[in-house]
Short mmCIF file of C-alpha atoms and ligand atoms in Angstrom, two decimals:
data_model
loop_
_atom_site.label_atom_id
_atom_site.label_comp_id
_atom_site.label_asym_id
_atom_site.label_seq_id
_atom_site.Cartn_x
_atom_site.Cartn_y
_atom_site.Cartn_z
CA MET A 1 -35.65 40.09 -16.56
CA SER A 2 -34.74 42.77 -13.64
CA PHE A 3 -32.60 41.32 -10.97
CA ASP A 4 -32.91 44.48 -9.32
CA ARG A 5 -36.62 43.67 -8.22
CA LEU A 6 -35.25 40.65 -6.64
CA ARG A 7 -33.40 43.00 -3.76
CA SER A 8 -37.03 43.66 -2.39
CA PRO A 9 -39.44 40.71 -1.41
CA VAL A 10 -42.37 42.97 -1.81
CA ARG A 11 -41.45 44.05 -5.60
CA PHE A 12 -40.84 40.60 -6.48
CA LEU A 13 -44.29 39.33 -4.93
CA GLN A 14 -45.85 42.43 -7.02
CA GLN A 15 -43.95 41.30 -10.17
CA VAL A 16 -45.24 37.75 -9.88
CA GLY A 17 -48.87 38.99 -9.42
CA ILE A 18 -49.25 38.58 -5.68
CA PRO A 19 -51.28 41.62 -4.03
CA ALA A 20 -48.65 42.80 -1.97
CA ASP A 21 -48.85 46.65 -1.99
CA GLN A 22 -50.32 47.37 1.25
CA ASP A 23 -48.48 49.93 3.36
CA TRP A 24 -47.91 47.90 6.55
CA LEU A 25 -45.99 45.26 4.03
CA ARG A 26 -43.65 48.13 2.82
CA GLU A 27 -43.09 49.33 6.12
CA TYR A 28 -42.43 45.60 7.47
CA GLU A 29 -39.92 45.08 4.77
CA ALA A 30 -38.28 48.47 5.40
CA TRP A 31 -37.73 48.02 9.05
CA PHE A 32 -35.73 44.95 8.17
CA GLU A 33 -33.70 46.82 5.80
CA ASP A 34 -32.91 49.72 8.55
CA GLU A 35 -32.62 47.38 11.66
CA GLY A 36 -33.81 43.73 11.36
CA GLN A 37 -31.08 42.25 9.22
CA GLY A 38 -28.61 43.55 11.40
CA ILE A 39 -30.19 42.04 14.37
CA SER A 40 -30.87 38.74 12.46
CA ASP A 41 -27.41 38.50 11.45
CA ALA A 42 -26.10 39.15 14.92
CA VAL A 43 -28.36 36.30 16.57
CA ASP A 44 -27.11 33.93 13.86
CA ARG A 45 -23.62 34.53 14.74
CA ALA A 46 -24.28 34.42 18.41
CA GLY A 47 -25.42 30.49 18.26
CA THR A 48 -27.46 29.06 20.75
CA PRO A 49 -29.03 31.03 23.02
CA TRP A 50 -28.38 30.45 26.64
CA LEU A 51 -31.36 28.49 28.83
CA ARG A 52 -31.40 29.91 32.54
CA MET A 53 -32.97 27.08 34.30
CA PHE A 54 -33.00 28.26 38.11
CA ASP A 55 -33.28 31.71 39.31
CA ARG A 56 -30.91 33.03 42.08
CA PHE A 57 -33.43 31.06 44.85
CA GLY A 58 -33.00 27.84 42.78
CA ALA A 59 -36.58 27.94 41.44
CA ARG A 60 -37.05 26.62 38.07
CA VAL A 61 -37.63 29.30 35.83
CA ASP A 62 -36.71 27.98 32.26
CA GLU A 63 -36.12 31.45 30.83
CA ILE A 64 -34.29 31.53 27.22
CA LEU A 65 -31.78 34.23 27.48
CA TYR A 66 -31.56 35.89 23.92
CA PRO A 67 -29.88 39.68 23.42
CA PRO A 68 -32.80 42.38 23.86
CA GLU A 69 -32.60 43.03 20.32
CA TYR A 70 -33.82 39.64 19.36
CA TRP A 71 -36.88 39.91 21.58
CA ARG A 72 -37.51 43.26 19.54
CA MET A 73 -36.96 41.86 16.11
CA LEU A 74 -39.49 38.79 17.09
CA LYS A 75 -42.04 41.18 18.77
CA HIS A 76 -42.01 43.48 15.66
CA GLY A 77 -43.50 40.72 13.41
CA TYR A 78 -46.29 40.11 15.81
CA ARG A 79 -47.02 43.89 16.18
CA ALA A 80 -47.01 44.09 12.19
CA GLY A 81 -49.80 41.33 12.45
CA VAL A 82 -48.68 37.90 11.40
CA LEU A 83 -51.34 36.88 13.75
CA TRP A 84 -54.00 39.81 14.69
CA ARG A 85 -54.43 40.50 10.89
CA ALA A 86 -55.37 37.04 9.95
CA PHE A 87 -57.86 36.21 12.62
CA GLU A 88 -58.96 39.48 14.02
CA ARG A 89 -62.33 39.53 12.27
CA ASN A 90 -63.27 36.42 13.84
CA SER A 91 -65.80 37.65 15.94
CA ASP A 92 -69.71 37.74 16.38
CA GLN A 93 -70.16 41.06 14.86
CA ASN A 94 -67.95 40.06 12.05
CA PRO A 95 -68.23 36.38 11.19
CA GLU A 96 -67.01 36.55 7.95
CA PRO A 97 -64.34 33.63 7.23
CA ASN A 98 -60.81 35.30 7.75
CA SER A 99 -58.09 35.30 5.08
CA LEU A 100 -54.78 34.01 6.14
CA LEU A 101 -53.22 36.16 2.85
CA SER A 102 -51.74 38.90 5.35
CA ALA A 103 -50.01 36.03 7.52
CA TYR A 104 -48.23 34.46 4.50
CA LEU A 105 -47.27 37.92 2.82
CA LEU A 106 -45.63 38.66 6.39
CA LEU A 107 -43.89 35.37 6.53
CA TYR A 108 -42.55 35.81 3.13
CA VAL A 109 -41.00 39.02 3.84
CA THR A 110 -39.72 37.59 7.17
CA GLY A 111 -38.12 34.62 5.50
CA PHE A 112 -36.26 36.92 2.94
CA TYR A 113 -34.40 38.00 5.97
CA ASP A 114 -34.56 35.36 8.30
CA PRO A 115 -36.17 31.88 7.76
CA GLY A 116 -35.78 30.76 11.21
CA LEU A 117 -37.74 33.76 12.17
CA ALA A 118 -40.36 32.88 10.43
CA CYS A 119 -40.70 29.81 12.71
CA PRO A 120 -42.11 31.31 15.93
CA TYR A 121 -44.67 33.07 13.70
CA THR A 122 -45.51 29.99 11.64
CA VAL A 123 -46.18 27.85 15.13
CA SER A 124 -48.27 30.51 16.59
CA LEU A 125 -50.44 30.61 13.55
CA SER A 126 -50.63 26.84 13.93
CA THR A 127 -51.78 26.95 17.37
CA VAL A 128 -54.30 29.85 16.83
CA SER A 129 -55.92 28.00 14.15
CA PRO A 130 -56.99 24.65 16.06
CA LEU A 131 -57.85 26.88 19.06
CA LEU A 132 -60.17 28.69 16.93
CA LYS A 133 -61.70 25.87 15.22
CA TYR A 134 -61.75 23.13 17.98
CA GLY A 135 -61.41 25.07 21.36
CA ASP A 136 -64.77 25.43 23.48
CA ALA A 137 -65.82 28.95 24.26
CA GLU A 138 -64.22 28.84 27.47
CA LEU A 139 -60.72 27.97 26.28
CA LYS A 140 -61.16 30.71 23.40
CA ALA A 141 -62.10 33.26 25.82
CA ARG A 142 -59.02 32.39 28.12
CA PHE A 143 -56.24 31.87 25.61
CA LEU A 144 -57.29 33.69 21.76
CA PRO A 145 -57.00 37.15 23.36
CA ARG A 146 -53.62 36.73 24.57
CA MET A 147 -52.38 35.11 21.11
CA LEU A 148 -54.18 38.35 19.23
CA GLN A 149 -52.63 41.18 21.16
CA ARG A 150 -50.98 43.85 19.10
CA ASP A 151 -48.42 44.89 21.26
CA ASP A 152 -45.59 42.98 22.97
CA SER A 153 -47.88 41.04 25.75
CA VAL A 154 -48.54 39.05 22.54
CA TRP A 155 -48.30 35.24 23.72
CA GLN A 156 -46.61 32.59 21.21
CA GLY A 157 -47.81 29.36 20.02
CA ALA A 158 -45.51 26.17 19.50
CA THR A 159 -46.44 22.77 17.77
CA TRP A 160 -44.72 19.79 19.41
CA MET A 161 -45.25 16.32 17.89
CA THR A 162 -41.57 14.90 17.51
CA GLU A 163 -40.28 12.50 20.09
CA ILE A 164 -37.05 10.99 20.29
CA LYS A 165 -37.91 7.85 18.58
CA GLY A 166 -38.56 10.16 15.35
CA GLY A 167 -40.72 12.69 13.47
CA SER A 168 -41.70 10.62 10.24
CA ASP A 169 -43.62 7.92 11.68
CA LEU A 170 -45.65 9.65 14.50
CA GLY A 171 -48.01 6.80 14.97
CA ALA A 172 -45.39 4.75 16.13
CA ALA A 173 -43.21 7.11 17.84
CA VAL A 174 -45.25 9.20 20.34
CA GLU A 175 -45.18 8.04 23.90
CA THR A 176 -46.43 10.75 25.65
CA VAL A 177 -49.62 9.66 27.64
CA ALA A 178 -52.79 11.64 28.14
CA GLN A 179 -54.72 10.85 31.33
CA ARG A 180 -57.94 12.55 32.03
CA ASP A 181 -58.39 14.57 35.22
CA GLY A 182 -61.74 16.07 35.55
CA ASN A 183 -62.75 18.39 32.47
CA LYS A 184 -58.95 18.44 31.58
CA TRP A 185 -55.96 16.16 30.98
CA ARG A 186 -52.61 15.62 32.38
CA LEU A 187 -49.80 14.75 29.71
CA THR A 188 -46.76 13.11 30.83
CA GLY A 189 -43.61 12.54 28.03
CA ASP A 190 -40.94 14.07 26.22
CA LYS A 191 -40.63 15.97 23.16
CA TYR A 192 -37.31 15.83 21.78
CA PHE A 193 -37.47 18.73 18.90
CA ALA A 194 -39.66 21.34 20.15
CA SER A 195 -39.22 24.70 18.29
CA ASN A 196 -40.32 28.11 20.01
CA ALA A 197 -39.30 26.46 23.39
CA GLY A 198 -40.91 28.51 26.14
CA ALA A 199 -43.90 29.51 24.03
CA GLU A 200 -46.88 30.31 26.58
CA LEU A 201 -49.18 27.76 24.67
CA ALA A 202 -48.26 24.90 22.65
CA VAL A 203 -50.41 22.24 20.70
CA VAL A 204 -49.07 18.48 21.43
CA ALA A 205 -49.59 15.24 20.17
CA ALA A 206 -50.27 12.53 22.99
CA ARG A 207 -51.97 9.13 23.28
CA GLN A 208 -54.61 8.63 25.73
CA GLU A 209 -54.19 5.40 28.13
CA GLY A 210 -55.36 2.49 26.14
CA ALA A 211 -55.71 4.30 22.70
CA PRO A 212 -54.10 2.04 19.75
CA GLN A 213 -50.13 2.25 19.25
CA ASN A 214 -50.85 3.91 15.71
CA VAL A 215 -51.82 7.04 14.11
CA ARG A 216 -55.17 6.50 15.04
CA GLY A 217 -54.40 6.24 18.77
CA LEU A 218 -53.31 10.11 18.38
CA SER A 219 -54.98 13.13 19.91
CA LEU A 220 -54.34 16.89 19.99
CA TYR A 221 -53.85 19.10 23.39
CA LEU A 222 -53.46 22.37 24.17
CA VAL A 223 -50.74 23.00 26.71
CA PRO A 224 -50.08 26.52 28.38
CA ARG A 225 -46.53 27.34 29.86
CA ARG A 226 -48.03 27.99 33.06
CA ALA A 227 -50.73 25.65 34.90
CA GLU A 228 -53.78 27.58 36.48
CA ASP A 229 -51.89 27.79 39.72
CA GLY A 230 -49.11 29.70 38.23
CA GLN A 231 -46.56 27.43 38.44
CA LEU A 232 -44.46 26.02 35.01
CA ASN A 233 -46.50 23.46 33.28
CA TYR A 234 -43.48 22.04 31.39
CA GLN A 235 -39.80 22.18 31.50
CA ILE A 236 -37.33 22.82 28.97
CA ARG A 237 -34.52 19.87 29.59
CA ARG A 238 -32.03 21.90 27.15
CA LEU A 239 -31.75 24.02 23.99
CA LYS A 240 -30.18 22.34 20.53
CA ASP A 241 -27.26 23.66 19.11
CA LYS A 242 -28.23 23.93 15.59
CA ILE A 243 -26.85 24.92 12.11
CA ALA A 244 -29.04 27.48 11.38
CA THR A 245 -32.68 28.67 12.14
CA ARG A 246 -30.95 30.26 15.28
CA SER A 247 -33.70 32.70 15.62
CA VAL A 248 -36.27 30.22 16.90
CA PRO A 249 -34.98 28.54 20.30
CA THR A 250 -35.55 24.81 19.65
CA GLY A 251 -35.26 22.29 22.73
CA GLU A 252 -36.36 19.26 24.47
CA ILE A 253 -39.73 19.42 26.63
CA GLU A 254 -40.09 17.42 29.58
CA LEU A 255 -44.12 17.21 30.29
CA ARG A 256 -44.85 16.08 33.85
CA ARG A 257 -48.46 15.66 34.62
CA SER A 258 -48.75 18.74 32.65
CA GLU A 259 -52.38 20.42 32.55
CA ALA A 260 -53.69 20.08 28.93
CA TRP A 261 -57.03 20.37 27.18
CA LEU A 262 -58.31 17.82 24.62
CA LEU A 263 -58.98 19.79 20.94
CA GLY A 264 -61.73 18.25 18.89
CA LYS A 265 -62.64 14.27 19.39
CA ALA A 266 -59.81 12.41 20.63
CA GLU A 267 -60.16 9.91 17.34
CA HIS A 268 -59.67 12.55 14.92
CA GLY A 269 -56.29 13.47 16.45
CA ILE A 270 -54.48 12.57 13.53
CA TYR A 271 -56.70 14.76 11.17
CA LEU A 272 -55.99 17.66 13.60
CA ILE A 273 -52.30 17.21 13.44
CA LEU A 274 -52.34 17.12 9.60
CA GLU A 275 -54.31 20.46 9.68
CA VAL A 276 -51.49 22.19 11.99
CA LEU A 277 -48.79 20.58 9.49
CA ASN A 278 -50.99 22.28 6.68
CA LEU A 279 -50.38 25.74 7.80
CA SER A 280 -46.59 25.23 8.68
CA ARG A 281 -45.76 23.44 5.33
CA VAL A 282 -47.35 26.03 3.42
CA ALA A 283 -45.35 28.58 5.65
CA ASN A 284 -42.29 26.65 4.87
CA CYS A 285 -42.86 26.96 0.95
CA MET A 286 -42.94 30.94 1.98
CA GLY A 287 -39.26 30.68 3.49
CA SER A 288 -38.21 28.62 0.86
CA VAL A 289 -39.18 30.64 -2.18
CA ALA A 290 -38.00 33.96 -0.10
CA LEU A 291 -34.47 32.31 0.46
CA ALA A 292 -34.22 31.23 -2.92
CA GLN A 293 -34.96 34.89 -4.08
CA ARG A 294 -32.59 36.35 -1.38
CA ALA A 295 -29.73 34.01 -2.63
CA ILE A 296 -30.22 34.62 -6.29
CA ALA A 297 -30.52 38.54 -5.56
CA ASP A 298 -27.15 38.40 -3.19
CA ALA A 299 -25.27 36.28 -5.95
CA TYR A 300 -26.17 38.73 -8.88
CA SER A 301 -25.06 41.58 -6.71
CA PHE A 302 -21.65 39.72 -6.17
CA ALA A 303 -21.49 38.75 -9.78
CA GLN A 304 -21.68 42.02 -10.81
CA GLY A 305 -19.12 43.38 -9.08
CA ARG A 306 -16.52 40.36 -9.36
CA THR A 307 -14.38 40.56 -12.42
CA ALA A 308 -12.72 37.54 -14.45
CA PHE A 309 -11.14 37.58 -17.84
CA GLY A 310 -11.71 41.01 -18.33
CA LYS A 311 -15.72 41.51 -17.40
CA PRO A 312 -18.11 41.39 -14.51
CA ILE A 313 -18.69 37.72 -14.23
CA SER A 314 -22.19 38.30 -14.34
CA GLU A 315 -21.73 39.20 -18.30
CA HIS A 316 -20.12 35.60 -19.06
CA PRO A 317 -22.57 33.62 -21.33
CA LEU A 318 -22.23 30.60 -18.95
CA LEU A 319 -23.35 32.67 -15.66
CA ARG A 320 -25.75 34.65 -17.65
CA ARG A 321 -27.65 31.60 -18.55
CA GLN A 322 -27.52 30.34 -15.14
CA PHE A 323 -29.06 33.38 -13.87
CA GLU A 324 -32.02 33.36 -16.43
CA ASP A 325 -32.64 29.71 -15.40
CA ARG A 326 -32.74 30.42 -11.55
CA TRP A 327 -35.05 33.37 -12.34
CA HIS A 328 -37.41 31.00 -14.29
CA GLY A 329 -37.28 28.49 -11.62
CA LEU A 330 -37.84 31.21 -8.98
CA ARG A 331 -40.95 32.33 -10.86
CA ALA A 332 -42.28 28.46 -11.05
CA ALA A 333 -41.61 27.68 -7.33
CA SER A 334 -43.31 31.08 -6.41
CA ARG A 335 -46.58 30.35 -8.58
CA LEU A 336 -46.68 26.72 -6.93
CA ALA A 337 -46.06 27.90 -3.32
CA TRP A 338 -48.84 30.69 -3.69
CA GLU A 339 -51.27 28.23 -5.29
CA ALA A 340 -50.72 26.32 -2.14
CA VAL A 341 -51.52 29.68 0.04
CA HIS A 342 -54.73 30.31 -2.14
CA LEU A 343 -55.98 26.69 -1.76
CA LEU A 344 -55.23 26.60 1.84
CA ASP A 345 -57.15 30.00 2.50
CA ARG A 346 -60.29 28.24 1.20
CA VAL A 347 -60.17 24.97 3.18
CA TRP A 348 -58.32 25.88 6.54
CA GLN A 349 -61.52 26.15 8.32
CA GLU A 350 -62.69 22.87 7.10
CA LYS A 351 -63.15 19.70 9.55
CA PRO A 352 -63.47 16.00 9.04
CA PRO A 353 -64.74 14.90 6.97
CA TYR A 354 -63.34 17.04 4.24
CA SER A 355 -64.42 17.95 0.79
CA GLU A 356 -62.68 17.12 -2.38
CA ARG A 357 -61.20 20.77 -2.54
CA TYR A 358 -59.18 19.83 0.63
CA HIS A 359 -57.65 16.72 -0.69
CA LEU A 360 -56.45 18.85 -3.79
CA PHE A 361 -54.72 21.37 -1.38
CA ARG A 362 -53.20 18.40 0.33
CA LEU A 363 -51.57 17.12 -2.89
CA VAL A 364 -50.53 20.73 -4.08
CA ALA A 365 -49.00 21.40 -0.53
CA HIS A 366 -47.05 18.30 -0.52
CA LEU A 367 -45.80 18.92 -4.19
CA ALA A 368 -44.93 22.47 -2.95
CA LYS A 369 -43.14 21.83 0.24
CA TYR A 370 -41.36 19.35 -1.55
CA TRP A 371 -40.36 21.27 -4.42
CA THR A 372 -39.69 24.73 -2.93
CA ALA A 373 -37.42 23.41 -0.30
CA GLU A 374 -35.43 21.18 -2.68
CA PHE A 375 -35.29 24.28 -5.07
CA ALA A 376 -34.07 26.59 -2.19
CA VAL A 377 -31.24 24.02 -1.24
CA GLN A 378 -30.14 23.86 -4.69
CA THR A 379 -30.38 27.59 -5.40
CA ALA A 380 -28.57 28.35 -1.90
CA LYS A 381 -25.79 25.69 -3.14
CA TRP A 382 -25.52 27.61 -6.56
CA ALA A 383 -25.45 31.08 -4.96
CA MET A 384 -22.61 30.08 -2.90
CA GLU A 385 -20.81 28.74 -5.75
CA VAL A 386 -21.33 32.02 -7.79
CA TYR A 387 -19.37 33.68 -4.90
CA GLY A 388 -16.40 31.22 -5.41
CA GLY A 389 -14.44 30.69 -2.14
CA VAL A 390 -15.47 33.57 -0.16
CA GLY A 391 -18.95 32.18 -0.47
CA THR A 392 -17.90 29.59 2.12
CA LEU A 393 -16.78 32.59 4.70
CA GLN A 394 -18.98 33.41 7.42
CA GLU A 395 -18.40 37.05 6.59
CA TYR A 396 -20.40 36.80 3.59
CA ARG A 397 -24.19 36.01 4.34
CA VAL A 398 -24.46 33.46 1.28
CA GLU A 399 -23.39 30.50 3.57
CA ARG A 400 -26.09 31.22 5.91
CA TRP A 401 -28.61 30.72 3.24
CA LEU A 402 -27.55 27.14 2.57
CA ARG A 403 -27.32 26.24 6.50
CA GLU A 404 -30.89 27.97 6.46
CA ALA A 405 -32.10 26.02 3.38
CA MET A 406 -30.94 22.59 4.80
CA ILE A 407 -33.50 22.95 7.64
CA LEU A 408 -36.16 23.93 5.38
CA ALA A 409 -36.03 20.50 3.59
CA ILE A 410 -36.31 18.66 6.99
CA TRP A 411 -38.79 20.15 9.22
CA GLU A 412 -42.33 20.08 8.58
CA GLY A 413 -41.93 16.54 7.27
CA THR A 414 -38.76 15.78 4.96
CA SER A 415 -38.95 15.48 1.50
CA HIS A 416 -39.54 11.59 1.38
CA ARG A 417 -42.36 12.42 3.80
CA GLN A 418 -43.98 14.87 1.11
CA MET A 419 -43.65 12.41 -1.54
CA LEU A 420 -45.17 9.49 0.39
CA ASP A 421 -47.85 11.41 1.83
CA GLY A 422 -48.44 12.90 -1.77
CA LEU A 423 -48.68 9.37 -3.02
CA GLU A 424 -51.15 8.40 -0.22
CA VAL A 425 -53.72 11.37 -1.24
CA MET A 426 -53.61 10.37 -4.73
CA GLN A 427 -54.31 6.77 -4.15
CA ARG A 428 -56.84 7.20 -1.36
CA LYS A 429 -58.42 10.22 -2.53
CA GLY A 430 -57.74 10.38 -6.31
CA ALA A 431 -56.24 13.97 -5.59
CA HIS A 432 -54.15 13.73 -8.95
CA ARG A 433 -57.36 13.42 -10.84
CA LEU A 434 -58.64 16.69 -9.12
CA LEU A 435 -55.24 18.58 -9.82
CA PHE A 436 -55.42 17.80 -13.60
CA GLN A 437 -59.12 19.26 -13.68
CA HIS A 438 -57.90 22.25 -11.65
CA LEU A 439 -55.10 22.63 -14.35
CA ALA A 440 -57.32 22.31 -17.24
CA GLY A 441 -56.91 25.16 -19.68
CA LYS A 442 -53.36 25.79 -17.99
CA ALA A 443 -51.57 23.13 -20.01
CA SER A 444 -52.56 21.39 -23.35
CA GLU A 445 -55.20 18.58 -23.02
CA ALA A 446 -52.56 16.03 -24.32
CA GLN A 447 -50.06 17.27 -21.90
CA LEU A 448 -52.50 16.73 -19.06
CA ARG A 449 -53.66 13.13 -20.41
CA GLU A 450 -49.76 12.26 -20.61
CA MET A 451 -49.20 13.36 -17.32
CA GLU A 452 -52.22 11.38 -15.73
CA ALA A 453 -51.36 8.59 -17.54
CA ARG A 454 -47.88 8.51 -15.90
CA VAL A 455 -49.47 9.21 -12.59
CA GLU A 456 -51.99 6.20 -12.96
CA ARG A 457 -49.11 3.91 -14.05
CA GLN A 458 -47.23 4.80 -10.92
CA LEU A 459 -50.19 3.96 -8.94
CA GLY A 460 -50.95 0.74 -10.36
CA LEU A 461 -47.16 -0.42 -9.67
CA PRO A 462 -46.71 -2.99 -6.86
CA GLU A 463 -45.94 -1.34 -3.35
CA VAL A 464 -42.29 -1.87 -3.31
CA GLU A 465 -41.77 -0.50 -6.98
CA ARG A 466 -44.45 2.02 -6.53
CA GLU A 467 -42.53 3.55 -3.63
CA GLY A 468 -39.09 2.77 -4.70
CA THR A 469 -39.67 4.88 -8.01
CA LEU A 470 -41.80 7.61 -6.66
CA GLU A 471 -39.04 10.41 -6.61
CA LYS A 472 -38.90 10.95 -10.44
CA LEU A 473 -42.60 10.93 -10.97
CA PHE A 474 -43.14 13.36 -7.91
CA GLY A 475 -40.53 15.63 -9.02
CA ASP A 476 -42.09 15.76 -12.70
CA LEU A 477 -45.38 16.31 -11.40
CA ALA A 478 -44.58 18.97 -9.18
CA SER A 479 -42.39 21.04 -11.93
CA PHE A 480 -45.41 20.04 -14.47
CA THR A 481 -47.67 21.83 -12.07
CA ALA A 482 -45.75 24.54 -11.27
CA GLU A 483 -44.96 25.43 -14.87
CA ALA A 484 -48.76 24.97 -15.91
CA LEU A 485 -49.54 27.61 -13.17
CA LEU A 486 -47.26 29.61 -14.68
CA GLN A 487 -48.81 29.92 -17.73
CA THR A 488 -51.85 31.84 -16.28
CA ARG A 489 -51.64 34.61 -13.75
C1 FAD B 1 -34.20 22.59 13.67
C2 FAD B 1 -35.75 21.83 13.68
C3 FAD B 1 -36.73 22.05 14.55
C4 FAD B 1 -37.70 21.33 14.54
N1 FAD B 1 -38.82 21.80 15.54
C5 FAD B 1 -40.02 20.99 15.43
C6 FAD B 1 -41.25 21.05 16.42
O1 FAD B 1 -41.25 22.43 16.70
N2 FAD B 1 -41.90 20.25 16.49
C7 FAD B 1 -42.17 18.99 16.21
O2 FAD B 1 -42.82 18.41 16.34
N3 FAD B 1 -40.91 18.79 15.47
C8 FAD B 1 -39.82 19.63 15.20
N4 FAD B 1 -38.99 19.05 14.41
C9 FAD B 1 -38.54 17.92 13.98
C10 FAD B 1 -38.84 17.53 12.63
O3 FAD B 1 -40.23 17.53 12.12
C11 FAD B 1 -38.35 16.05 12.28
O4 FAD B 1 -36.84 16.36 12.33
C12 FAD B 1 -38.73 15.45 10.99
O5 FAD B 1 -40.30 15.33 10.74
C13 FAD B 1 -38.22 14.06 10.71
O6 FAD B 1 -37.98 13.40 11.72
P1 FAD B 1 -36.95 12.80 12.23
O7 FAD B 1 -35.69 13.78 12.29
O8 FAD B 1 -37.21 12.00 13.32
O9 FAD B 1 -36.42 11.48 11.15
P2 FAD B 1 -36.85 10.14 11.09
O10 FAD B 1 -38.12 10.16 11.16
O11 FAD B 1 -36.01 9.33 11.96
O12 FAD B 1 -36.45 9.70 9.57
C14 FAD B 1 -35.21 9.84 9.41
C15 FAD B 1 -35.06 9.47 7.79
O13 FAD B 1 -35.58 8.24 7.31
C16 FAD B 1 -36.57 8.92 6.40
N5 FAD B 1 -37.61 7.91 6.44
C17 FAD B 1 -38.71 7.90 7.26
N6 FAD B 1 -39.46 6.92 6.97
C18 FAD B 1 -39.36 6.60 5.60
C19 FAD B 1 -39.96 5.93 4.64
N7 FAD B 1 -41.21 5.33 4.58
N8 FAD B 1 -39.59 5.85 3.35
C20 FAD B 1 -38.45 6.51 3.04
N9 FAD B 1 -37.76 6.96 4.54
C21 FAD B 1 -38.40 7.52 5.30
C22 FAD B 1 -36.77 10.44 6.55
O14 FAD B 1 -37.35 11.01 5.42
C23 FAD B 1 -35.47 10.76 6.93
O15 FAD B 1 -34.60 11.44 5.89
C24 FAD B 1 -37.74 19.87 14.11
C25 FAD B 1 -36.69 19.89 13.30
C26 FAD B 1 -35.59 20.48 13.25
C27 FAD B 1 -34.36 20.17 12.26
#
C-alpha cells in the first residue's frame, strides 16, 4: 500500500481502476496544486460572501461579491469541461448518448481540493440534464448553448426544492405556487436553502394551483435569473452563514410571479425531481470519497513528521493498523461510489416509466450516498484526531475537512432519507433482488443468499419495526455491496 499515491486524486483513481489518464484531468489537478488550493483556502477563511442587493441608484441587483480569484477558480472548472464535455456531443450530427464520466472525474478532483466548489458544477449538471431531456426545441435553443459555453461567459444552474418547512418531506413542505400565464408559468414562493444563488438558470419545484398537497402535486420548472424583458426574475433575500461549503453561495430566494417553464408532464414532477437528485447524490459520493482520500493523505503526511515515543507516530502499530483500515475503507467506498456513476451513466436518459436497471441504480445510489458520506464524516473526524490538538486549529487544514464532511451527510437528502428511500425502492420495485443478481459471482452464493434473506426479513417486519431497525441492515447492505464490488475490478 502506497500512501504517497493518496496525495493525488488522479493517481488514486487510476490505482482503483477508474480510467483517469486524460491530459485535461491531470492539468486540472495541477492547476489546483499551483493556484486553486490557495484560492479555495482563502475563500473558506473569508466566510460568507457579501450580497450587494442595490446598485448606487437604488435598483435591485442582487450581486454576490466574492474576491475576483473566486470567480477565476469557479470558471476554471467550467472551462475544463465539467459541463460541456458531457453534453457537447448531443447534436443532430452526433446523436450518440453522452457519457457523464468526464463530469464525475472532474467533480472527484474538485472535491479533493474543495468539496463546496463541486456544488455549483453539480447543480449546473443537474439543470442541464432535465433541460436536455424535457425542454422543448425553443427552450433548448434559448438556454442550452449558454450552459455549454467553454469560456467565462458560461451560465450556471441551480436546483431549488427546499422551503422553510423542510427538505425531507417535499410533498408537504413545498408551498411555491405555479400559475399559468399563456405558454409559460408564474411562480410565487420562497426557497429557504438555495445553493448557487445568483445562478442564471434554476430548476425549481412548485405546485400548480389545485394540485394535490402531496408529492404527486409537485412539478418542476425552469426559472431564468432574468425575465424576457431583462428584469431580475427572482430576488436573493439573504445568504446563509454556513460552517463549510463556503465556495458556493447558499441563500434564500424570493419568487414573485417569476417567469417559469414547465419541464415534462406536470404530474411527473416528483420523478423529475428525483432524476435531478440522482445526479447530485452521485456527485455527493464523489465529494465524499475525495474528501476521505484527502483527509487520509493529510493525516499520513502529518503522522510521518510527528514524533512520539522515539519514532514517527505513523510507525506505531495502533496507528499503522488504523491507516491500513482507512485505506481499505477508502477503496471499498470508492468502488461503491463509482458503481453508482457507471449505473447512472446507463440510465440517466431514461424517462418514466423506468426500466429495472433504473431501480437497481436507485438502490445503489442510496446505499452509496449514505455510506460514502458517513465514511467521509468518520474519516475526517479520525484524521483530526491523528493531528492531535493542532488538528483543531484553523491553520491546519484538517479541521476544514470535518466541517465540509458534515454537510455532505445532510444535503442532497440526509442519511435517514437515503435509508428510507432505499427501503422504498426495495419494497416497491424489488431492487434488492436486482442488486443480488448484479452481484452474482462477486460474492459467494451462500453470502448472497444470507444477505438476501436478511433483507427479506426486514421487509416483512411491521412498519414501525421495519423503519426503526433499518439502520443496521442498510449499513450492512452498503458494506456488503462495496466489499463484493471490491472483489472484481
Ligand atoms: C449547505 C446547504 C445547502 C443546501 N442547498 C440546497 C439547494 O440548493 N437546494 C435545495 O433544494 N436544498 C438545499 N439544501 C437543503 C437540504 O437538501 C436539506 O437540508 C435536506 O434535504 C434536509 O432537509 P431539512 O434540513 O429541512 O431537514 P428536515 O426535513 O426538517 O429533517 C430534520 C431531520 O429529521 C429527519 N427526518 C425527516 N423525516 C424523517 C423520517 N421519516 N424518518 C426519520 N428521520 C426523518 C431528517 O433526516 C433530519 O435529520 C441545502 C442544505 C445545506 C445544509
